[in-house]
Amino acid sequence: MRRLFGFMVIAAALLTAPVIAEARYASIVIDAETGQVLHGANQDTRNYPASLTKMMTLYMAFEALEKGTLTLDQKLKVSRRAAGMPPSKLGLKAGRTIKAKDVILALVTKSANDAAVVMAEALGGKETTFARMMTKRAHALGMKRTQFRNASGLPNRGQLSTARDMSKLAQALLNDFPGYYKYFSTKSFTYAGRTYRNHNKLLKNYEGTDGIKTGYIRASGFNLVASVKRNNRRLIAVVFGGRTSRSRDKHIKKLLDRSFTKLAELRIASTPPVPRRKPTATQLALAASGTPRAGATDPSSGLPMVTAAAPLALNANNPAKQAGVTPSFSPGNWGVQVGAFSKPAPAKQAAALAAHSVPQILSAKPISVLSVDGLQGTLFRARLGELNEAGAREACRQLTYMSFNCVVVPPGSS
């Protein structure tokens, strides 16, 4: 009977245990400003958040700071339970105190489990009570598939979240507490004579990263939420289930790279038409293939006629290919051509002027002047390269409205 009873208990536990998808991997990338999803894979699959949980613990702490029920200098008591938490931890001693600010920094950098319990008990009395508070607040933020059972992210079968929900939490931290969000960019933290470095290595090796949190337990794999800002646009990326921290970081960088490119393309596609303008004096002069004097400027726009930063790459031994050649459409190598001239100098100047006229797309793009031998002498084609297809087509659209003679140059064309 005892064996039968034991079996029934185990069976009941299995039946009531939360169901988790077999695939632990999940990822999402969103535009932080609009919430638009730029990439998603299993983004609504429930997984173990591990120490990403501490983002919610910190949200609750920041909310208490805003309300005035907690201060940064407030000394928080370390209980025996907090001191007994397994690593990662600061090694806090029961009966002592630690400032709330140090708890926050310990959660951000070291991801200290003892510090998480200290904060939970300070705000909720008991960690279990605090976990219920966390869950209620998470649901209010739209994190409908998230359930918290503790403040640290240590293993618990009932502690579940999704990539989408964690992106919502990161977005809420940015929007609700911009003044406190800066803590997530802390690269190191010193406490009791020891220095702890932030586990989020993207802060050092991926441009624009300013937060926010890593996480790992064996059941979840290596998790990461990253916030990256470039050219006044911010992306939030979440990855669950990395095999190693290194492969996780490499993967999330690829997702972010692709998503920044996609965001730029979407922004270009939504750009309203540019009003047609009459040709400038410089454009008319270029049509005559004249050579500008040093330091000359466009009288209508004030733009310099030649920019020293634009490299001149002549190719005298590359004859023109005949029409009908099929280009290779490899992504990322498109260009635009803004005229063909009898001399290289006006060709270079035409490309430089085009870059100044559409800076949001062509600024800092390399300029080349391609020489082509024809029946009536050598022509010099003015081009700007290293564009994707969407960027090249949009650049030509805008340049055409500004009376440039512009054609899109697919990859492989000469």
mmCIF file of C-alpha atoms in Angstrom:
data_model
loop_
_atom_site.group_PDB
_atom_site.id
_atom_site.type_symbol
_atom_site.label_atom_id
_atom_site.label_comp_id
_atom_site.label_asym_id
_atom_site.label_seq_id
_atom_site.Cartn_x
_atom_site.Cartn_y
_atom_site.Cartn_z
ATOM 1 C CA MET A 1 0.000 0.000 0.000
ATOM 2 C CA ARG A 2 2.816 2.379 0.814
ATOM 3 C CA ARG A 3 4.381 1.765 -2.573
ATOM 4 C CA LEU A 4 1.041 2.291 -4.277
ATOM 5 C CA PHE A 5 0.433 5.497 -2.341
ATOM 6 C CA GLY A 6 3.919 6.750 -3.206
ATOM 7 C CA PHE A 7 3.327 6.020 -6.891
ATOM 8 C CA MET A 8 0.009 7.884 -6.803
ATOM 9 C CA VAL A 9 1.681 10.928 -5.251
ATOM 10 C CA ILE A 10 4.373 10.961 -7.928
ATOM 11 C CA ALA A 11 1.791 10.514 -10.696
ATOM 12 C CA ALA A 12 -0.301 13.373 -9.318
ATOM 13 C CA ALA A 13 2.769 15.610 -9.174
ATOM 14 C CA LEU A 14 3.601 14.826 -12.781
ATOM 15 C CA LEU A 15 0.060 15.574 -13.888
ATOM 16 C CA THR A 16 -0.016 18.930 -12.108
ATOM 17 C CA ALA A 17 3.529 19.960 -13.126
ATOM 18 C CA PRO A 18 3.685 22.773 -15.689
ATOM 19 C CA VAL A 19 4.013 21.647 -19.293
ATOM 20 C CA ILE A 20 7.075 23.010 -21.060
ATOM 21 C CA ALA A 21 7.817 22.742 -24.770
ATOM 22 C CA GLU A 22 10.626 20.380 -25.677
ATOM 23 C CA ALA A 23 12.621 23.103 -27.431
ATOM 24 C CA ARG A 24 14.247 25.296 -24.817
ATOM 25 C CA TYR A 25 15.590 27.710 -27.418
ATOM 26 C CA ALA A 26 13.625 30.911 -27.895
ATOM 27 C CA SER A 27 14.462 34.399 -29.100
ATOM 28 C CA ILE A 28 12.934 37.730 -29.964
ATOM 29 C CA VAL A 29 14.139 41.164 -31.085
ATOM 30 C CA ILE A 30 11.883 44.211 -30.797
ATOM 31 C CA ASP A 31 12.079 47.899 -31.565
ATOM 32 C CA ALA A 32 12.167 49.378 -28.054
ATOM 33 C CA GLU A 33 10.283 52.501 -29.120
ATOM 34 C CA THR A 34 7.353 50.851 -30.907
ATOM 35 C CA GLY A 35 7.419 47.267 -29.657
ATOM 36 C CA GLN A 36 7.502 46.017 -33.259
ATOM 37 C CA VAL A 37 8.839 42.469 -33.488
ATOM 38 C CA LEU A 38 11.780 42.319 -35.906
ATOM 39 C CA HIS A 39 12.657 38.688 -35.180
ATOM 40 C CA GLY A 40 10.948 35.893 -33.312
ATOM 41 C CA ALA A 41 11.488 32.179 -32.708
ATOM 42 C CA ASN A 42 9.469 30.290 -30.078
ATOM 43 C CA GLN A 43 8.978 33.677 -28.457
ATOM 44 C CA ASP A 44 5.861 32.549 -26.585
ATOM 45 C CA THR A 45 7.281 29.223 -25.392
ATOM 46 C CA ARG A 46 7.432 29.074 -21.597
ATOM 47 C CA ASN A 47 10.946 28.487 -20.272
ATOM 48 C CA TYR A 48 12.872 28.870 -17.052
ATOM 49 C CA PRO A 49 14.058 32.503 -16.855
ATOM 50 C CA ALA A 50 16.933 31.751 -14.438
ATOM 51 C CA SER A 51 18.561 35.009 -13.288
ATOM 52 C CA LEU A 52 16.559 37.063 -15.776
ATOM 53 C CA THR A 53 14.141 36.885 -12.844
ATOM 54 C CA LYS A 54 16.277 39.512 -11.135
ATOM 55 C CA MET A 55 15.097 42.047 -13.723
ATOM 56 C CA MET A 56 11.664 41.793 -12.096
ATOM 57 C CA THR A 57 13.198 41.981 -8.611
ATOM 58 C CA LEU A 58 14.934 45.172 -9.717
ATOM 59 C CA TYR A 59 11.728 46.524 -11.258
ATOM 60 C CA MET A 60 10.048 46.134 -7.873
ATOM 61 C CA ALA A 61 13.014 47.812 -6.152
ATOM 62 C CA PHE A 62 12.962 50.759 -8.575
ATOM 63 C CA GLU A 63 9.225 51.122 -8.058
ATOM 64 C CA ALA A 64 9.760 51.253 -4.294
ATOM 65 C CA LEU A 65 12.462 53.898 -4.761
ATOM 66 C CA GLU A 66 10.071 55.965 -6.886
ATOM 67 C CA LYS A 67 7.340 55.700 -4.251
ATOM 68 C CA GLY A 68 9.738 56.583 -1.453
ATOM 69 C CA THR A 69 9.186 53.330 0.460
ATOM 70 C CA LEU A 70 12.856 52.484 -0.161
ATOM 71 C CA THR A 71 15.967 54.662 -0.337
ATOM 72 C CA LEU A 72 19.342 53.900 -1.868
ATOM 73 C CA ASP A 73 21.153 54.434 1.442
ATOM 74 C CA GLN A 74 18.667 52.346 3.425
ATOM 75 C CA LYS A 75 20.308 49.459 5.268
ATOM 76 C CA LEU A 76 18.602 46.163 4.617
ATOM 77 C CA LYS A 77 18.851 43.235 7.025
ATOM 78 C CA VAL A 78 20.477 39.972 5.956
ATOM 79 C CA SER A 79 18.447 37.022 7.226
ATOM 80 C CA ARG A 80 19.745 33.526 7.854
ATOM 81 C CA ARG A 81 17.785 32.357 4.841
ATOM 82 C CA ALA A 82 19.350 35.023 2.609
ATOM 83 C CA ALA A 83 22.841 34.199 3.830
ATOM 84 C CA GLY A 84 22.230 30.509 3.091
ATOM 85 C CA MET A 85 21.452 30.974 -0.594
ATOM 86 C CA PRO A 86 23.648 28.988 -3.023
ATOM 87 C CA PRO A 87 25.993 30.799 -5.432
ATOM 88 C CA SER A 88 26.241 33.053 -7.223
ATOM 89 C CA LYS A 89 26.377 35.211 -4.094
ATOM 90 C CA LEU A 90 28.210 37.984 -2.257
ATOM 91 C CA GLY A 91 28.704 35.857 0.858
ATOM 92 C CA LEU A 92 26.566 38.063 3.072
ATOM 93 C CA LYS A 93 26.510 37.232 6.800
ATOM 94 C CA ALA A 94 23.283 36.677 8.705
ATOM 95 C CA GLY A 95 22.400 39.478 11.104
ATOM 96 C CA ARG A 96 24.343 42.121 9.215
ATOM 97 C CA THR A 97 23.036 44.815 6.879
ATOM 98 C CA ILE A 98 23.712 45.984 3.346
ATOM 99 C CA LYS A 99 22.685 49.214 1.623
ATOM 100 C CA ALA A 100 19.897 49.011 -0.948
ATOM 101 C CA LYS A 101 22.186 50.540 -3.598
ATOM 102 C CA ASP A 102 24.748 47.785 -3.039
ATOM 103 C CA VAL A 103 22.002 45.180 -3.347
ATOM 104 C CA ILE A 104 20.962 46.685 -6.696
ATOM 105 C CA LEU A 105 24.544 46.701 -7.999
ATOM 106 C CA ALA A 106 25.096 43.150 -6.753
ATOM 107 C CA LEU A 107 22.015 41.970 -8.662
ATOM 108 C CA VAL A 108 23.084 43.755 -11.853
ATOM 109 C CA THR A 109 26.720 42.639 -11.909
ATOM 110 C CA LYS A 110 27.307 39.545 -9.774
ATOM 111 C CA SER A 111 23.694 38.328 -10.046
ATOM 112 C CA ALA A 112 23.927 37.541 -6.346
ATOM 113 C CA ASN A 113 21.227 35.239 -5.008
ATOM 114 C CA ASP A 114 21.726 36.273 -1.389
ATOM 115 C CA ALA A 115 21.223 39.914 -2.374
ATOM 116 C CA ALA A 116 18.003 39.006 -4.215
ATOM 117 C CA VAL A 117 16.535 37.456 -1.064
ATOM 118 C CA VAL A 118 17.585 40.495 0.983
ATOM 119 C CA MET A 119 15.622 42.756 -1.377
ATOM 120 C CA ALA A 120 12.660 40.369 -1.484
ATOM 121 C CA GLU A 121 12.391 40.232 2.296
ATOM 122 C CA ALA A 122 12.805 43.997 2.616
ATOM 123 C CA LEU A 123 9.920 44.667 0.222
ATOM 124 C CA GLY A 124 7.663 41.665 0.820
ATOM 125 C CA GLY A 125 8.463 40.358 4.292
ATOM 126 C CA LYS A 126 8.880 36.834 2.930
ATOM 127 C CA GLU A 127 10.342 35.796 -0.418
ATOM 128 C CA THR A 128 7.214 33.789 -1.261
ATOM 129 C CA THR A 129 5.064 36.867 -0.634
ATOM 130 C CA PHE A 130 7.401 38.957 -2.742
ATOM 131 C CA ALA A 131 7.211 36.401 -5.567
ATOM 132 C CA ARG A 132 3.418 36.761 -5.611
ATOM 133 C CA MET A 133 3.887 40.548 -5.761
ATOM 134 C CA MET A 134 6.298 40.093 -8.675
ATOM 135 C CA THR A 135 3.836 37.908 -10.571
ATOM 136 C CA LYS A 136 0.961 40.324 -10.054
ATOM 137 C CA ARG A 137 3.070 43.252 -11.265
ATOM 138 C CA ALA A 138 4.340 41.246 -14.235
ATOM 139 C CA HIS A 139 0.787 40.458 -15.339
ATOM 140 C CA ALA A 140 -0.082 44.149 -15.047
ATOM 141 C CA LEU A 141 2.815 44.861 -17.422
ATOM 142 C CA GLY A 142 1.362 42.450 -19.982
ATOM 143 C CA MET A 143 3.622 39.515 -19.094
ATOM 144 C CA LYS A 144 0.689 37.090 -19.146
ATOM 145 C CA ARG A 145 2.705 33.881 -19.501
ATOM 146 C CA THR A 146 5.092 34.631 -16.630
ATOM 147 C CA GLN A 147 4.962 33.145 -13.136
ATOM 148 C CA PHE A 148 7.482 33.849 -10.369
ATOM 149 C CA ARG A 149 8.185 31.637 -7.379
ATOM 150 C CA ASN A 150 11.319 33.342 -6.055
ATOM 151 C CA ALA A 151 13.321 36.553 -6.437
ATOM 152 C CA SER A 152 16.574 35.035 -7.679
ATOM 153 C CA GLY A 153 15.774 32.667 -10.528
ATOM 154 C CA LEU A 154 17.105 29.600 -8.743
ATOM 155 C CA PRO A 155 15.482 26.380 -10.047
ATOM 156 C CA ASN A 156 11.755 26.056 -9.423
ATOM 157 C CA ARG A 157 9.412 24.120 -11.692
ATOM 158 C CA GLY A 158 6.725 26.771 -11.388
ATOM 159 C CA GLN A 159 8.982 29.704 -12.286
ATOM 160 C CA LEU A 160 8.335 30.296 -15.984
ATOM 161 C CA SER A 161 8.463 33.076 -18.539
ATOM 162 C CA THR A 162 8.832 33.658 -22.275
ATOM 163 C CA ALA A 163 11.153 35.594 -24.544
ATOM 164 C CA ARG A 164 8.319 37.958 -25.442
ATOM 165 C CA ASP A 165 7.462 38.600 -21.784
ATOM 166 C CA MET A 166 11.093 39.326 -20.938
ATOM 167 C CA SER A 167 11.311 41.822 -23.809
ATOM 168 C CA LYS A 168 8.233 43.542 -22.337
ATOM 169 C CA LEU A 169 9.927 43.685 -18.947
ATOM 170 C CA ALA A 170 13.082 45.213 -20.417
ATOM 171 C CA GLN A 171 10.937 47.756 -22.257
ATOM 172 C CA ALA A 172 9.110 48.596 -19.009
ATOM 173 C CA LEU A 173 12.391 49.080 -17.133
ATOM 174 C CA LEU A 174 13.544 51.507 -19.825
ATOM 175 C CA ASN A 175 10.311 53.443 -20.005
ATOM 176 C CA ASP A 176 9.235 53.430 -16.357
ATOM 177 C CA PHE A 177 12.608 54.011 -14.675
ATOM 178 C CA PRO A 178 14.995 55.754 -17.086
ATOM 179 C CA GLY A 179 16.917 57.211 -14.155
ATOM 180 C CA TYR A 180 17.529 53.833 -12.524
ATOM 181 C CA TYR A 181 17.995 51.897 -15.757
ATOM 182 C CA LYS A 182 21.573 53.250 -15.886
ATOM 183 C CA TYR A 183 22.539 50.679 -13.237
ATOM 184 C CA PHE A 184 22.315 47.970 -15.902
ATOM 185 C CA SER A 185 25.323 49.486 -17.690
ATOM 186 C CA THR A 186 27.549 49.073 -14.609
ATOM 187 C CA LYS A 187 30.607 47.126 -15.746
ATOM 188 C CA SER A 188 32.008 46.352 -12.295
ATOM 189 C CA PHE A 189 31.046 46.680 -8.635
ATOM 190 C CA THR A 190 33.238 46.639 -5.538
ATOM 191 C CA TYR A 191 31.897 45.398 -2.197
ATOM 192 C CA ALA A 192 33.772 44.460 0.981
ATOM 193 C CA GLY A 193 37.091 44.789 -0.821
ATOM 194 C CA ARG A 194 36.177 42.528 -3.741
ATOM 195 C CA THR A 195 35.401 43.644 -7.296
ATOM 196 C CA TYR A 196 32.738 41.855 -9.307
ATOM 197 C CA ARG A 197 32.526 42.238 -13.082
ATOM 198 C CA ASN A 198 29.257 42.318 -14.971
ATOM 199 C CA HIS A 199 28.375 38.968 -16.542
ATOM 200 C CA ASN A 200 26.954 40.768 -19.589
ATOM 201 C CA LYS A 201 30.020 40.884 -21.860
ATOM 202 C CA LEU A 202 28.146 42.665 -24.633
ATOM 203 C CA LEU A 203 28.685 45.835 -22.613
ATOM 204 C CA LYS A 204 32.336 45.686 -23.641
ATOM 205 C CA ASN A 205 32.321 44.048 -27.031
ATOM 206 C CA TYR A 206 29.131 45.032 -28.857
ATOM 207 C CA GLU A 207 28.672 48.654 -29.886
ATOM 208 C CA GLY A 208 25.719 50.466 -28.340
ATOM 209 C CA THR A 209 24.964 47.935 -25.587
ATOM 210 C CA ASP A 210 23.941 49.531 -22.286
ATOM 211 C CA GLY A 211 22.242 46.611 -20.458
ATOM 212 C CA ILE A 212 20.598 44.498 -19.298
ATOM 213 C CA LYS A 213 20.861 40.900 -17.770
ATOM 214 C CA THR A 214 22.237 37.389 -18.144
ATOM 215 C CA GLY A 215 20.896 34.192 -16.619
ATOM 216 C CA TYR A 216 21.814 30.539 -16.310
ATOM 217 C CA ILE A 217 20.620 27.367 -14.673
ATOM 218 C CA ARG A 218 21.142 23.905 -16.114
ATOM 219 C CA ALA A 219 17.449 23.515 -16.976
ATOM 220 C CA SER A 220 17.318 26.791 -18.942
ATOM 221 C CA GLY A 221 20.673 27.018 -20.638
ATOM 222 C CA PHE A 222 22.343 30.389 -21.064
ATOM 223 C CA ASN A 223 19.848 33.259 -21.273
ATOM 224 C CA LEU A 224 20.391 36.919 -22.097
ATOM 225 C CA VAL A 225 18.381 40.107 -22.456
ATOM 226 C CA ALA A 226 20.316 42.865 -24.240
ATOM 227 C CA SER A 227 19.458 46.482 -24.971
ATOM 228 C CA VAL A 228 21.406 48.189 -27.746
ATOM 229 C CA LYS A 229 21.111 51.747 -29.040
ATOM 230 C CA ARG A 230 22.525 52.924 -32.372
ATOM 231 C CA ASN A 231 21.703 56.016 -34.420
ATOM 232 C CA ASN A 232 18.987 56.998 -31.950
ATOM 233 C CA ARG A 233 17.182 53.667 -32.413
ATOM 234 C CA ARG A 234 17.104 51.044 -29.685
ATOM 235 C CA LEU A 235 16.575 47.304 -29.979
ATOM 236 C CA ILE A 236 15.836 44.819 -27.214
ATOM 237 C CA ALA A 237 16.907 41.223 -27.842
ATOM 238 C CA VAL A 238 16.189 38.119 -25.772
ATOM 239 C CA VAL A 239 17.704 34.662 -26.122
ATOM 240 C CA PHE A 240 16.786 31.603 -24.063
ATOM 241 C CA GLY A 241 18.614 28.298 -24.148
ATOM 242 C CA GLY A 242 22.146 29.084 -25.302
ATOM 243 C CA ARG A 243 24.551 26.140 -25.071
ATOM 244 C CA THR A 244 27.388 28.300 -23.755
ATOM 245 C CA SER A 245 27.684 31.946 -22.810
ATOM 246 C CA ARG A 246 30.017 32.508 -25.747
ATOM 247 C CA SER A 247 27.737 30.917 -28.359
ATOM 248 C CA ARG A 248 24.743 32.752 -26.851
ATOM 249 C CA ASP A 249 26.533 36.094 -27.142
ATOM 250 C CA LYS A 250 27.603 35.374 -30.710
ATOM 251 C CA HIS A 251 24.065 34.384 -31.661
ATOM 252 C CA ILE A 252 22.393 37.424 -30.124
ATOM 253 C CA LYS A 253 24.850 39.703 -31.929
ATOM 254 C CA LYS A 254 23.817 38.158 -35.243
ATOM 255 C CA LEU A 255 20.154 38.639 -34.402
ATOM 256 C CA LEU A 256 20.804 42.272 -33.505
ATOM 257 C CA ASP A 257 22.868 42.913 -36.643
ATOM 258 C CA ARG A 258 20.094 41.547 -38.853
ATOM 259 C CA SER A 259 17.423 43.419 -36.944
ATOM 260 C CA PHE A 260 19.232 46.765 -37.188
ATOM 261 C CA THR A 261 19.470 46.222 -40.953
ATOM 262 C CA LYS A 262 15.782 45.320 -41.125
ATOM 263 C CA LEU A 263 14.850 48.349 -39.028
ATOM 264 C CA ALA A 264 16.779 50.630 -41.393
ATOM 265 C CA GLU A 265 15.037 49.093 -44.408
ATOM 266 C CA LEU A 266 11.617 49.509 -42.829
ATOM 267 C CA ARG A 267 12.408 53.104 -41.992
ATOM 268 C CA ILE A 268 13.553 53.799 -45.553
ATOM 269 C CA ALA A 269 10.434 52.151 -46.995
ATOM 270 C CA SER A 270 8.209 54.406 -44.883
ATOM 271 C CA THR A 271 10.049 57.618 -45.792
ATOM 272 C CA PRO A 272 7.643 60.037 -47.549
ATOM 273 C CA PRO A 273 8.504 61.239 -51.072
ATOM 274 C CA VAL A 274 10.985 64.081 -51.267
ATOM 275 C CA PRO A 275 9.639 67.135 -53.135
ATOM 276 C CA ARG A 276 11.204 67.612 -56.549
ATOM 277 C CA ARG A 277 13.721 70.427 -56.680
ATOM 278 C CA LYS A 278 15.289 72.251 -59.581
ATOM 279 C CA PRO A 279 18.901 71.298 -60.465
ATOM 280 C CA THR A 280 21.453 73.210 -58.443
ATOM 281 C CA ALA A 281 24.165 75.296 -60.019
ATOM 282 C CA THR A 282 26.693 72.605 -59.124
ATOM 283 C CA GLN A 283 24.671 69.880 -60.831
ATOM 284 C CA LEU A 284 24.384 71.990 -63.969
ATOM 285 C CA ALA A 285 28.117 72.610 -63.902
ATOM 286 C CA LEU A 286 28.805 68.907 -63.488
ATOM 287 C CA ALA A 287 26.676 68.160 -66.531
ATOM 288 C CA ALA A 288 29.187 70.128 -68.568
ATOM 289 C CA SER A 289 31.976 67.930 -67.119
ATOM 290 C CA GLY A 290 33.873 70.900 -65.819
ATOM 291 C CA THR A 291 36.632 70.547 -63.222
ATOM 292 C CA PRO A 292 35.818 72.441 -59.995
ATOM 293 C CA ARG A 293 38.417 74.722 -58.500
ATOM 294 C CA ALA A 294 39.863 73.751 -55.105
ATOM 295 C CA GLY A 295 37.616 74.694 -52.220
ATOM 296 C CA ALA A 296 34.650 75.561 -54.450
ATOM 297 C CA THR A 297 31.154 75.225 -52.999
ATOM 298 C CA ASP A 298 27.680 74.811 -54.388
ATOM 299 C CA PRO A 299 26.247 78.381 -54.430
ATOM 300 C CA SER A 300 22.686 77.174 -53.781
ATOM 301 C CA SER A 301 23.372 74.724 -50.958
ATOM 302 C CA GLY A 302 26.759 75.794 -49.594
ATOM 303 C CA LEU A 303 27.999 72.201 -49.740
ATOM 304 C CA PRO A 304 31.675 71.570 -50.527
ATOM 305 C CA MET A 305 32.283 70.476 -54.111
ATOM 306 C CA VAL A 306 34.966 67.956 -53.141
ATOM 307 C CA THR A 307 35.251 66.097 -49.828
ATOM 308 C CA ALA A 308 38.678 64.949 -48.776
ATOM 309 C CA ALA A 309 37.188 61.963 -46.986
ATOM 310 C CA ALA A 310 35.853 60.464 -50.220
ATOM 311 C CA PRO A 311 38.429 58.050 -51.691
ATOM 312 C CA LEU A 312 39.021 58.139 -55.461
ATOM 313 C CA ALA A 313 39.358 54.647 -56.887
ATOM 314 C CA LEU A 314 40.129 54.739 -60.626
ATOM 315 C CA ASN A 315 40.091 51.508 -62.583
ATOM 316 C CA ALA A 316 41.616 52.230 -65.963
ATOM 317 C CA ASN A 317 41.935 48.590 -66.985
ATOM 318 C CA ASN A 318 38.316 47.598 -66.549
ATOM 319 C CA PRO A 319 36.487 47.926 -69.904
ATOM 320 C CA ALA A 320 32.726 48.291 -70.011
ATOM 321 C CA LYS A 321 30.633 45.150 -70.056
ATOM 322 C CA GLN A 322 27.900 44.977 -72.662
ATOM 323 C CA ALA A 323 24.218 45.189 -71.747
ATOM 324 C CA GLY A 324 22.493 41.936 -70.919
ATOM 325 C CA VAL A 325 25.055 40.650 -68.437
ATOM 326 C CA THR A 326 23.223 38.964 -65.557
ATOM 327 C CA PRO A 327 24.405 40.378 -62.196
ATOM 328 C CA SER A 328 24.903 38.211 -59.122
ATOM 329 C CA PHE A 329 22.401 39.282 -56.478
ATOM 330 C CA SER A 330 24.495 38.770 -53.358
ATOM 331 C CA PRO A 331 23.073 40.899 -50.520
ATOM 332 C CA GLY A 332 24.918 43.928 -49.218
ATOM 333 C CA ASN A 333 26.837 44.905 -52.340
ATOM 334 C CA TRP A 334 24.428 47.175 -54.153
ATOM 335 C CA GLY A 335 25.320 50.694 -55.237
ATOM 336 C CA VAL A 336 24.066 53.791 -57.027
ATOM 337 C CA GLN A 337 25.485 55.624 -60.024
ATOM 338 C CA VAL A 338 24.928 59.364 -60.316
ATOM 339 C CA GLY A 339 26.356 60.122 -63.731
ATOM 340 C CA ALA A 340 29.103 59.407 -66.255
ATOM 341 C CA PHE A 341 31.660 62.113 -67.059
ATOM 342 C CA SER A 342 34.548 62.764 -69.424
ATOM 343 C CA LYS A 343 36.887 63.580 -66.511
ATOM 344 C CA PRO A 344 37.352 61.914 -63.113
ATOM 345 C CA ALA A 345 37.175 65.057 -60.974
ATOM 346 C CA PRO A 346 33.544 65.993 -61.746
ATOM 347 C CA ALA A 347 32.579 62.333 -61.375
ATOM 348 C CA LYS A 348 34.051 62.265 -57.890
ATOM 349 C CA GLN A 349 32.336 65.542 -57.081
ATOM 350 C CA ALA A 350 28.949 64.267 -58.283
ATOM 351 C CA ALA A 351 29.196 61.269 -55.955
ATOM 352 C CA ALA A 352 30.269 63.472 -53.039
ATOM 353 C CA LEU A 353 27.350 65.834 -53.653
ATOM 354 C CA ALA A 354 24.935 62.895 -53.788
ATOM 355 C CA ALA A 355 26.233 61.692 -50.417
ATOM 356 C CA HIS A 356 25.631 65.159 -48.948
ATOM 357 C CA SER A 357 22.141 65.308 -50.476
ATOM 358 C CA VAL A 358 20.932 62.016 -48.960
ATOM 359 C CA PRO A 359 23.065 61.757 -45.801
ATOM 360 C CA GLN A 360 20.724 59.395 -43.946
ATOM 361 C CA ILE A 361 21.549 56.676 -46.493
ATOM 362 C CA LEU A 362 24.772 57.655 -48.261
ATOM 363 C CA SER A 363 26.789 59.368 -45.534
ATOM 364 C CA ALA A 364 30.182 57.649 -45.094
ATOM 365 C CA LYS A 365 29.524 55.250 -47.993
ATOM 366 C CA PRO A 366 32.653 54.681 -50.110
ATOM 367 C CA ILE A 367 32.891 56.596 -53.380
ATOM 368 C CA SER A 368 34.394 55.030 -56.493
ATOM 369 C CA VAL A 369 35.030 56.436 -59.947
ATOM 370 C CA LEU A 370 34.976 53.614 -62.492
ATOM 371 C CA SER A 371 36.687 54.285 -65.819
ATOM 372 C CA VAL A 372 35.097 52.720 -68.888
ATOM 373 C CA ASP A 373 36.698 52.741 -72.348
ATOM 374 C CA GLY A 374 34.145 53.471 -75.058
ATOM 375 C CA LEU A 375 34.178 54.259 -78.771
ATOM 376 C CA GLN A 376 34.336 57.977 -78.093
ATOM 377 C CA GLY A 377 36.924 57.907 -75.316
ATOM 378 C CA THR A 378 36.965 57.127 -71.614
ATOM 379 C CA LEU A 379 33.970 57.763 -69.385
ATOM 380 C CA PHE A 380 34.124 58.014 -65.609
ATOM 381 C CA ARG A 381 31.128 56.625 -63.747
ATOM 382 C CA ALA A 382 30.378 58.192 -60.360
ATOM 383 C CA ARG A 383 29.233 55.607 -57.808
ATOM 384 C CA LEU A 384 28.590 55.019 -54.130
ATOM 385 C CA GLY A 385 28.593 51.464 -52.810
ATOM 386 C CA GLU A 386 28.192 49.088 -49.870
ATOM 387 C CA LEU A 387 24.410 49.388 -49.824
ATOM 388 C CA ASN A 388 21.671 46.801 -49.605
ATOM 389 C CA GLU A 389 18.995 46.680 -52.281
ATOM 390 C CA ALA A 390 16.399 48.642 -50.324
ATOM 391 C CA GLY A 391 18.908 51.362 -49.467
ATOM 392 C CA ALA A 392 20.128 51.684 -53.059
ATOM 393 C CA ARG A 393 16.617 51.971 -54.469
ATOM 394 C CA GLU A 394 15.534 54.496 -51.854
ATOM 395 C CA ALA A 395 18.690 56.586 -52.374
ATOM 396 C CA CYS A 396 18.026 56.732 -56.121
ATOM 397 C CA ARG A 397 14.397 57.595 -55.521
ATOM 398 C CA GLN A 398 15.350 60.570 -53.401
ATOM 399 C CA LEU A 399 18.202 61.639 -55.674
ATOM 400 C CA THR A 400 15.933 61.507 -58.739
ATOM 401 C CA TYR A 401 13.469 63.823 -57.007
ATOM 402 C CA MET A 402 16.404 66.186 -56.505
ATOM 403 C CA SER A 403 17.207 66.084 -60.252
ATOM 404 C CA PHE A 404 20.214 63.787 -60.100
ATOM 405 C CA ASN A 405 20.621 61.248 -62.882
ATOM 406 C CA CYS A 406 20.639 58.162 -60.711
ATOM 407 C CA VAL A 407 20.537 54.460 -61.507
ATOM 408 C CA VAL A 408 20.647 51.492 -59.148
ATOM 409 C CA VAL A 409 23.723 49.281 -59.591
ATOM 410 C CA PRO A 410 23.088 45.606 -58.657
ATOM 411 C CA PRO A 411 25.903 43.424 -57.318
ATOM 412 C CA GLY A 412 28.322 42.286 -59.996
ATOM 413 C CA SER A 413 27.574 45.121 -62.418
ATOM 414 C CA SER A 414 30.357 47.188 -63.971
#
